[in-house]
Amino acid sequence: MSEERISGSEALMRSLEYHGVKTIFGYPGGAIMPVFDALYDHLGKLNHILVRHEQGAVHAAQGFARVSGEIGVCLVTSGPGATNTITGIADAMIDSTPIVVIAGQVGAGLLGTDAFQEVDLVGITQPITKWSYQIRRAEDVAWAVARAFYIARSGRPGPVVLDFAKNAQTDMTIYAPANVDFIRSYDPYPEIDPKAIAEAARLINESERPFLLVGQGVELGNAQKELMNFIEKADIPCGCTLLGLSALPTNHPLNKGMLGMHGNLGPNVKTNECDVLIAVGMRFDDRVTGKLETYAKQAKIIHLDIDPSEIGKNVLVHVPVLGNCKQTLPLLTELVREKKHTAWIESFQSYEKTEYDKVVCRELYPVEGPLNMGEVVHAVADATHDEAILVTDVGQNQMMACRYFRFKNKRSLVTSGGMGTMGFCLPAAIGATFGSPDRTVCAFMGDGGLQMTMQELGTVMEQKAPVKLILLNNNYLGNVRQWQAMFFKRRYSFTPMLNPDYMQIAAAYGIPARRVMERADLQDAIREMLDTNGAFLLEVCVIEEGNVLPMTPPGSSVNDMLLEC
């Protein structure tokens, strides 16, 4: 009996199924048409979500991956279809999000001829991917997919691009599923050094003022429980990076809040007062460190990370602990002594009170004037009992949402951290509803970011994606306006926005919506949103020239935070 021969497109479908894929976000076109034709016969096993723009496909895959822990998959055509994914791929790279983007390409015989919709996707994406590869033969499909999935999920996760030549889609091959669990030139899991563990434990045991920075690596390594066991045994207060916020429950007594430019006062000040600084799965981003010349100079720094390239990249590290923190944290926990740091932990309280009195109380509990972003976020968090997934766009809405939303569960925050991609929220929230269909997804966005990917309301309509869209409308590009107010003498150069009627737009897409302008109507509108089965757009008209505080001005030390401006 002869072995079955199938097309490269069919081999791709079978390979995706073999590696556990159930959901694909994509947009068809000429150079990927054979693949979409093969997909037609796999509907039921593979669920394809038709987005309205290829950038939306990548952001949706990111949202899916971030909440599910699985690999997000995109399927697009060549040329502009492929280049429209670039922003999302770069976003996934810097935020360590595992996705695989499969793009059509002209036939191998036409490569280099400037054929219709030909673009050097491999050349473009090599600097912003973990691996970018062009499939030119049908017999290479199974191997390439296996390798792509291994690279995307292993070690420090990230994006992979497969550029799929059209002849390889249509040529015939004998298919056999492939597995890849070793690549000679790729070492995703560095060997753990027991001496480093012992030295880190010694420093922690001798410390009187230890402080721990919780990064997204805790989420990516599924080490939430291991982190909690460690900090509770050693009694170490923590600050969370933006992407690490849901790795530790907001109400945990050792969680002292968010780090960074718009983080909480206590964690930022105490970074420059601790004697040992323990960083877990984070990269010392400039928004966290502020002025590097004055960052934690008094402290011995211990850095737990799976990526050797992050060690010493920005900050001098005294003890590097390489490895997945799911393995390294328990080893460290075994060696640290049970110890109380009562006075050190209590020293955070004065900063918490100062921030509450000067910022939080004013933001969350105003008695008059326009609605504030913070009180809207706070009210939605209350109404969802801290159980919802938070998806944000970028700007003031992002900072306010991350400051005042609260988390009980892991993998509950989806936001664009390192890239700061406006337009991220709406498609990422759609992806999150597919990645975690049993949870409420609350998507906070500004009027600027929504209009960058507003076409994805069509995806919400078609897929009946039950995302709760909260539009914080201040008629400005708010974050840029704040900087213009503070550092450019209030010269509002092209930050005021003339906005459309979002109620009419929602109606055009068949999405229930409500606009809130008065504080007295907010609670009822939130209840209506949450009680509505399916999607809902809640537009809240907030103060136009509000500011996000506290704030570390650019170029300043992390502990030099402004509480008013």
XYZ file of C-alpha atoms in Angstrom:
565
model
C 0.000 0.000 0.000
C 1.384 3.381 -0.964
C 1.741 6.059 1.677
C -0.769 8.914 1.589
C 0.455 12.054 -0.100
C -1.089 15.365 0.939
C -0.499 19.021 0.120
C 1.722 21.251 2.196
C -1.370 23.182 3.235
C -3.017 20.026 4.526
C 0.236 19.145 6.299
C 0.084 22.501 8.047
C -3.461 21.851 9.260
C -2.542 18.421 10.583
C 0.590 19.794 12.232
C -1.338 22.519 14.013
C -3.835 19.995 15.294
C -1.016 17.683 16.374
C 0.494 20.460 18.484
C -2.781 21.175 20.233
C -3.958 24.262 18.377
C -7.684 24.872 18.499
C -7.964 28.602 17.802
C -6.439 30.647 14.962
C -6.759 34.397 14.377
C -6.368 35.416 10.769
C -7.256 37.117 7.517
C -7.143 35.439 4.092
C -5.504 36.622 0.874
C -4.083 35.392 -2.389
C -0.742 34.001 -1.249
C -2.262 32.028 1.643
C -5.418 30.890 -0.163
C -4.431 27.203 -0.452
C -4.021 27.095 3.337
C -7.434 28.648 3.906
C -8.891 26.127 1.464
C -7.386 23.301 3.502
C -8.655 24.937 6.705
C -12.192 24.676 5.352
C -12.063 20.897 5.848
C -10.796 21.222 9.450
C -13.412 23.572 10.817
C -14.739 22.052 13.993
C -11.291 20.950 15.086
C -9.723 24.310 14.266
C -11.694 27.456 15.088
C -10.685 30.373 12.870
C -11.481 33.906 14.073
C -11.743 36.332 11.166
C -10.349 39.678 12.332
C -10.698 42.940 10.425
C -6.994 43.790 10.185
C -3.869 41.667 10.485
C -2.515 43.735 13.372
C -5.677 42.766 15.189
C -4.913 39.100 14.539
C -1.549 39.327 16.306
C -2.873 41.295 19.270
C -5.762 38.836 19.607
C -3.267 35.961 19.581
C -1.301 37.791 22.275
C -4.386 38.193 24.456
C -5.225 34.533 23.932
C -1.716 33.433 24.883
C -1.367 35.669 27.911
C -4.509 34.444 29.683
C -4.381 30.782 28.596
C -0.662 30.010 28.807
C -0.909 28.450 25.351
C 0.630 29.581 22.063
C -1.365 32.087 20.048
C -1.530 31.416 16.303
C -2.060 33.856 13.405
C -2.633 33.142 9.738
C -2.209 35.948 7.188
C -1.299 36.519 3.571
C 1.855 37.968 2.024
C 2.865 41.574 1.373
C 0.738 44.040 3.334
C -0.946 41.185 5.162
C 2.438 40.143 6.509
C 3.769 43.628 7.195
C 0.585 44.530 9.076
C 1.642 41.991 11.706
C 4.995 43.650 12.460
C 3.849 45.866 15.340
C 2.234 42.926 17.100
C 5.267 40.701 16.560
C 7.572 43.344 18.041
C 5.152 43.776 20.937
C 5.156 40.029 21.580
C 8.948 39.923 21.480
C 9.568 42.570 24.104
C 6.754 41.259 26.338
C 7.796 37.592 25.966
C 4.484 36.405 24.518
C 4.489 33.013 22.736
C 2.852 33.333 19.331
C 3.390 31.744 15.915
C 2.619 33.904 12.873
C 2.169 31.994 9.614
C 2.235 34.186 6.525
C 1.779 33.417 2.856
C 4.605 34.108 0.423
C 5.053 34.028 -3.333
C 6.294 30.784 -4.852
C 9.966 29.933 -4.379
C 10.613 30.448 -8.079
C 9.456 34.065 -7.830
C 11.452 35.030 -4.745
C 13.607 38.078 -5.372
C 11.711 39.196 -8.482
C 9.506 41.829 -6.810
C 6.488 39.689 -7.561
C 3.026 40.903 -6.579
C 2.843 41.240 -2.780
C 6.333 39.840 -2.264
C 8.151 41.155 0.804
C 11.221 39.836 2.634
C 9.337 38.890 5.783
C 12.189 36.814 7.214
C 14.598 39.718 6.817
C 12.142 42.161 8.350
C 11.246 40.006 11.354
C 14.568 38.408 12.308
C 15.416 41.198 14.793
C 11.984 40.991 16.488
C 11.437 37.229 16.708
C 13.007 34.256 18.410
C 13.055 32.512 15.021
C 11.949 33.474 11.526
C 11.972 30.820 8.807
C 10.850 30.483 5.208
C 9.207 27.180 4.231
C 10.031 26.487 0.577
C 9.219 22.752 0.386
C 6.106 20.872 1.396
C 8.205 18.144 3.050
C 9.549 20.719 5.540
C 6.167 21.772 6.916
C 5.834 19.322 9.824
C 9.416 19.914 10.969
C 9.102 23.712 10.732
C 5.861 23.796 12.721
C 7.301 21.541 15.427
C 10.425 23.660 15.692
C 8.368 26.869 15.738
C 6.201 25.690 18.612
C 9.197 24.448 20.599
C 11.042 27.753 20.224
C 7.980 29.910 20.904
C 7.120 28.247 24.225
C 10.497 27.161 25.614
C 12.840 29.212 27.751
C 11.861 32.850 27.639
C 8.770 32.703 25.394
C 8.357 34.839 22.322
C 7.158 35.126 18.729
C 8.096 32.924 15.791
C 7.349 33.638 12.117
C 6.872 31.018 9.397
C 6.972 32.472 5.876
C 5.121 29.888 3.754
C 5.962 29.917 0.028
C 2.955 29.220 -2.174
C 4.543 26.293 -3.986
C 5.170 24.630 -0.623
C 1.476 25.056 0.146
C 0.364 23.272 -3.025
C 3.098 20.670 -3.589
C 2.468 17.135 -2.360
C 4.339 15.349 0.422
C 4.146 12.296 2.644
C 3.117 13.595 6.060
C 4.313 12.363 9.418
C 3.896 14.393 12.618
C 7.126 15.829 13.970
C 8.404 16.657 17.432
C 11.293 18.911 18.334
C 12.662 19.045 21.883
C 16.316 19.844 21.201
C 18.138 22.317 18.989
C 21.911 22.204 19.088
C 22.414 25.955 18.915
C 19.584 26.831 21.298
C 19.745 26.427 25.080
C 16.444 27.615 26.553
C 16.976 26.151 30.021
C 20.287 27.192 31.577
C 21.754 24.871 34.164
C 21.002 25.960 37.725
C 24.130 26.732 39.768
C 23.819 25.499 43.392
C 26.554 27.941 44.451
C 24.473 30.862 43.186
C 21.446 29.584 45.095
C 23.526 29.257 48.265
C 25.042 32.738 47.901
C 21.635 34.292 47.269
C 20.245 32.556 50.350
C 23.168 33.811 52.441
C 22.556 37.409 51.428
C 18.838 37.083 52.145
C 19.431 35.462 55.535
C 21.805 38.274 56.534
C 19.479 40.987 55.246
C 17.497 43.315 57.507
C 15.696 45.159 54.710
C 15.070 42.751 51.812
C 12.781 43.777 48.963
C 11.539 41.630 46.064
C 10.530 42.738 42.569
C 7.878 40.518 40.984
C 8.117 40.376 37.187
C 6.112 38.683 34.459
C 8.566 35.791 34.538
C 6.635 34.505 37.553
C 3.515 34.269 35.387
C 5.357 32.851 32.381
C 7.013 30.210 34.559
C 3.745 29.382 36.373
C 5.619 30.035 39.605
C 2.943 31.981 41.468
C 2.701 29.413 44.276
C 6.469 29.076 44.515
C 6.806 32.846 44.841
C 4.254 32.971 47.637
C 5.938 30.151 49.537
C 9.259 31.975 49.316
C 8.136 35.437 50.411
C 5.968 34.094 53.237
C 8.794 32.010 54.696
C 11.358 34.816 54.487
C 8.794 37.596 55.216
C 9.870 39.755 52.284
C 7.768 42.691 51.019
C 7.233 42.884 47.254
C 6.663 45.374 44.493
C 5.255 44.289 41.129
C 6.210 45.400 37.656
C 3.395 46.362 35.303
C 3.310 42.923 33.670
C 3.794 41.126 36.991
C 0.790 42.651 38.755
C -1.431 39.570 38.776
C 1.361 37.143 39.755
C 0.668 37.984 43.408
C -2.823 38.700 44.780
C -3.339 42.434 45.225
C -4.530 41.994 48.809
C -1.588 39.834 49.935
C -0.081 41.571 52.995
C 3.417 41.427 51.480
C 2.303 43.002 48.198
C 3.185 46.678 48.499
C 2.000 47.711 45.065
C 3.205 48.641 41.617
C 6.729 49.693 40.695
C 7.695 52.283 38.147
C 7.021 55.737 36.800
C 3.341 55.760 37.817
C 3.606 53.086 40.491
C 3.072 53.350 44.203
C 5.196 55.626 46.357
C 6.318 53.034 48.907
C 7.793 50.410 46.560
C 9.690 53.035 44.599
C 11.144 54.768 47.659
C 12.010 51.496 49.371
C 13.887 50.297 46.298
C 16.498 52.885 47.234
C 16.440 51.951 50.939
C 16.583 48.142 50.910
C 19.832 46.300 51.630
C 19.078 43.309 49.381
C 17.037 43.631 46.192
C 15.703 40.368 44.724
C 14.442 40.609 41.132
C 12.391 37.657 39.863
C 11.618 37.369 36.145
C 11.976 41.035 35.206
C 14.325 43.026 33.013
C 14.983 46.277 34.907
C 13.118 48.359 32.343
C 13.841 52.096 32.417
C 10.261 52.826 33.518
C 11.003 50.754 36.643
C 14.529 51.935 37.380
C 14.332 55.639 36.611
C 17.797 57.180 36.656
C 20.169 54.210 36.575
C 23.018 56.114 38.235
C 21.013 56.343 41.465
C 19.038 53.071 41.290
C 19.415 50.800 44.339
C 23.092 51.659 44.780
C 22.926 50.744 48.473
C 21.662 47.203 47.804
C 23.128 43.846 46.939
C 21.125 42.697 43.903
C 20.031 39.114 43.286
C 18.500 38.474 39.861
C 16.506 35.300 39.110
C 15.908 34.977 35.372
C 15.780 32.354 32.638
C 17.400 34.635 30.045
C 21.164 35.143 30.526
C 21.101 38.216 28.289
C 19.093 40.103 30.924
C 21.688 39.597 33.654
C 23.712 42.781 34.057
C 22.173 44.376 30.956
C 20.951 47.475 32.779
C 21.824 46.996 36.455
C 24.908 45.521 38.131
C 23.923 42.145 39.580
C 25.841 40.711 42.532
C 24.308 37.210 42.412
C 22.780 35.950 39.141
C 20.504 32.931 39.529
C 19.832 31.505 36.082
C 16.914 29.166 35.455
C 13.135 28.948 35.425
C 11.946 30.574 38.651
C 9.542 27.666 39.123
C 12.676 25.597 39.844
C 14.975 28.218 41.366
C 12.504 29.696 43.866
C 11.884 26.367 45.695
C 15.638 25.756 45.898
C 16.054 29.196 47.426
C 13.101 28.650 49.767
C 14.776 25.534 51.197
C 17.846 27.532 52.214
C 16.351 30.773 53.535
C 15.501 31.002 57.215
C 12.103 31.836 58.606
C 12.493 35.406 59.709
C 10.335 38.406 60.511
C 11.032 41.860 59.129
C 8.253 43.608 61.028
C 9.825 47.036 61.399
C 10.950 47.094 57.766
C 7.516 46.128 56.484
C 5.794 48.635 58.769
C 8.020 51.376 57.372
C 6.017 51.205 54.129
C 2.903 52.427 55.954
C 3.832 56.099 56.147
C 4.310 56.214 52.375
C 1.030 54.387 51.827
C -0.754 56.963 53.988
C 0.907 59.879 52.203
C -0.061 58.519 48.799
C -3.592 57.775 49.956
C -4.113 61.240 51.397
C -2.601 63.175 48.496
C -3.540 61.006 45.496
C -5.713 57.952 46.042
C -8.455 59.549 48.117
C -8.820 62.384 45.612
C -8.879 59.997 42.660
C -11.195 57.316 44.016
C -13.576 59.268 46.238
C -14.223 62.714 44.735
C -17.369 64.412 45.926
C -17.828 66.846 43.061
C -16.602 67.711 39.605
C -16.174 65.444 36.574
C -15.675 61.710 36.880
C -12.096 60.510 37.332
C -10.563 57.525 35.564
C -9.510 55.994 38.862
C -12.986 55.924 40.387
C -14.346 54.208 37.271
C -11.673 51.502 37.435
C -12.235 51.093 41.176
C -15.990 50.732 40.702
C -15.616 48.074 37.994
C -13.131 46.129 40.147
C -15.622 46.221 43.034
C -18.474 45.066 40.814
C -16.451 42.120 39.460
C -15.219 41.151 42.955
C -11.600 41.324 41.772
C -12.166 38.181 39.676
C -12.084 39.658 36.167
C -9.350 39.725 33.566
C -8.095 43.250 32.955
C -7.059 44.217 29.424
C -5.818 47.746 28.835
C -4.773 49.970 26.022
C -1.828 52.352 26.421
C -1.723 55.756 28.061
C -3.488 57.237 31.061
C -6.198 54.581 30.848
C -3.500 51.916 31.189
C -1.799 53.474 34.187
C -5.045 54.202 36.004
C -6.437 50.747 35.284
C -3.283 49.019 36.503
C -3.088 51.208 39.599
C -6.676 50.695 40.742
C -7.833 47.343 39.381
C -7.295 44.429 41.764
C -6.398 40.788 41.174
C -7.169 37.544 42.950
C -6.155 35.150 40.187
C -3.054 34.563 38.113
C -2.871 35.513 34.420
C -5.401 38.278 34.951
C -3.639 41.199 33.249
C -3.106 41.748 29.524
C -1.397 44.994 28.553
C 1.297 46.203 26.186
C 4.290 46.822 28.422
C 7.598 47.223 26.627
C 6.255 48.421 23.287
C 3.398 50.573 24.563
C 1.193 49.843 21.552
C -1.888 52.007 21.250
C -4.730 50.025 19.715
C -3.627 46.872 21.551
C -6.618 46.620 23.876
C -9.638 45.834 21.719
C -8.167 42.928 19.706
C -6.244 41.610 22.727
C -9.468 41.576 24.728
C -11.171 39.599 21.968
C -8.357 37.064 22.121
C -8.646 36.886 25.907
C -12.322 35.915 25.659
C -11.273 32.883 23.599
C -8.285 32.073 25.804
C -10.319 32.155 29.013
C -13.989 31.882 28.024
C -15.257 31.305 31.573
C -13.985 34.621 32.943
C -15.217 38.196 32.582
C -12.915 40.297 30.403
C -12.901 44.025 31.183
C -11.133 46.125 28.554
C -10.173 49.682 29.537
C -9.214 51.998 26.713
C -8.932 55.648 25.816
C -10.558 57.438 22.912
C -7.229 57.562 21.069
C -6.369 53.871 21.346
C -9.859 52.650 20.517
C -9.840 54.496 17.200
C -6.582 52.827 16.155
C -8.172 49.363 15.947
C -11.876 50.212 16.132
C -12.570 48.066 13.095
C -12.265 45.028 15.390
C -15.725 45.844 16.702
C -16.698 43.907 13.592
C -14.925 40.867 15.033
C -16.773 41.364 18.324
C -20.044 41.499 16.387
C -19.395 38.425 14.266
C -17.914 36.258 17.014
C -20.245 37.525 19.749
C -17.137 37.954 21.883
C -18.428 38.850 25.376
C -15.911 41.575 26.104
C -16.867 44.438 28.397
C -15.453 47.577 26.779
C -14.934 50.539 29.114
C -14.032 53.667 27.168
C -12.503 56.376 29.380
C -13.141 59.338 27.118
C -11.323 62.586 27.924
C -11.210 63.969 24.356
C -7.415 64.040 24.484
C -4.419 61.877 23.835
C -4.211 62.016 27.592
C -0.746 60.740 28.399
C 0.934 62.960 25.815
C -1.178 65.905 26.979
C -0.027 65.311 30.570
C 3.614 65.487 29.482
C 2.865 68.616 27.452
C 1.289 70.171 30.538
C 4.154 69.243 32.835
C 7.204 69.642 30.619
C 6.171 71.667 27.552
C 4.420 74.690 29.108
C 0.911 73.380 28.321
C 1.501 73.703 24.590
C -1.087 71.117 23.524
C 0.284 70.312 20.110
C -2.171 67.947 18.379
C -3.374 66.158 21.498
C -7.006 67.416 21.662
C -9.282 64.981 19.814
C -12.542 65.538 17.988
C -14.311 62.251 18.614
C -17.185 60.472 16.885
C -20.412 59.469 18.570
C -19.415 56.130 20.047
C -23.023 55.254 20.836
C -23.872 55.348 17.154
C -20.771 53.347 16.298
C -21.691 50.666 18.848
C -25.236 50.579 17.470
C -23.892 50.075 13.954
C -22.115 46.949 15.158
C -25.098 45.737 17.172
C -23.280 46.161 20.488
C -25.313 47.394 23.464
C -23.868 50.631 24.818
C -24.363 53.369 27.346
C -22.756 56.752 27.920
C -22.182 58.019 31.469
C -21.501 61.678 32.189
C -22.650 61.963 35.806
C -21.279 60.224 38.905
C -24.782 59.316 40.053
C -25.264 57.103 36.982
C -21.985 55.165 37.152
C -22.948 52.259 39.406
C -26.168 51.527 37.545
C -24.354 51.614 34.196
C -21.703 49.169 35.427
C -24.408 46.795 36.637
C -26.121 47.022 33.245
C -22.836 46.276 31.489
C -22.074 43.234 33.627
C -25.654 41.935 33.504
C -25.742 42.132 29.702
C -25.149 38.801 28.018
C -22.302 39.356 25.580
C -20.400 42.465 24.596
C -21.133 45.914 25.976
C -19.568 49.339 25.406
C -19.598 51.634 28.421
C -18.400 55.122 27.522
C -17.525 57.198 30.581
C -16.838 60.883 30.005
C -14.025 61.703 32.427
C -12.159 64.844 33.399
C -10.398 66.190 30.326
C -7.173 67.428 31.883
C -6.681 64.889 34.644
C -3.203 63.585 35.451
C -1.846 60.212 36.514
C -0.014 60.551 39.812
C 2.342 59.757 41.463
C 4.907 60.218 38.732
C 8.661 59.898 38.512
C 9.690 62.580 36.000
C 11.879 61.316 33.152
C 15.557 61.371 34.082
C 14.828 61.405 37.827
C 15.610 58.878 40.530
C 12.953 56.274 41.142
C 12.221 57.652 44.620
C 11.764 61.257 43.427
C 8.033 60.941 42.790
C 5.671 63.847 42.225
C 2.404 63.607 44.163
C 0.921 66.728 42.620
C 1.501 68.892 39.579
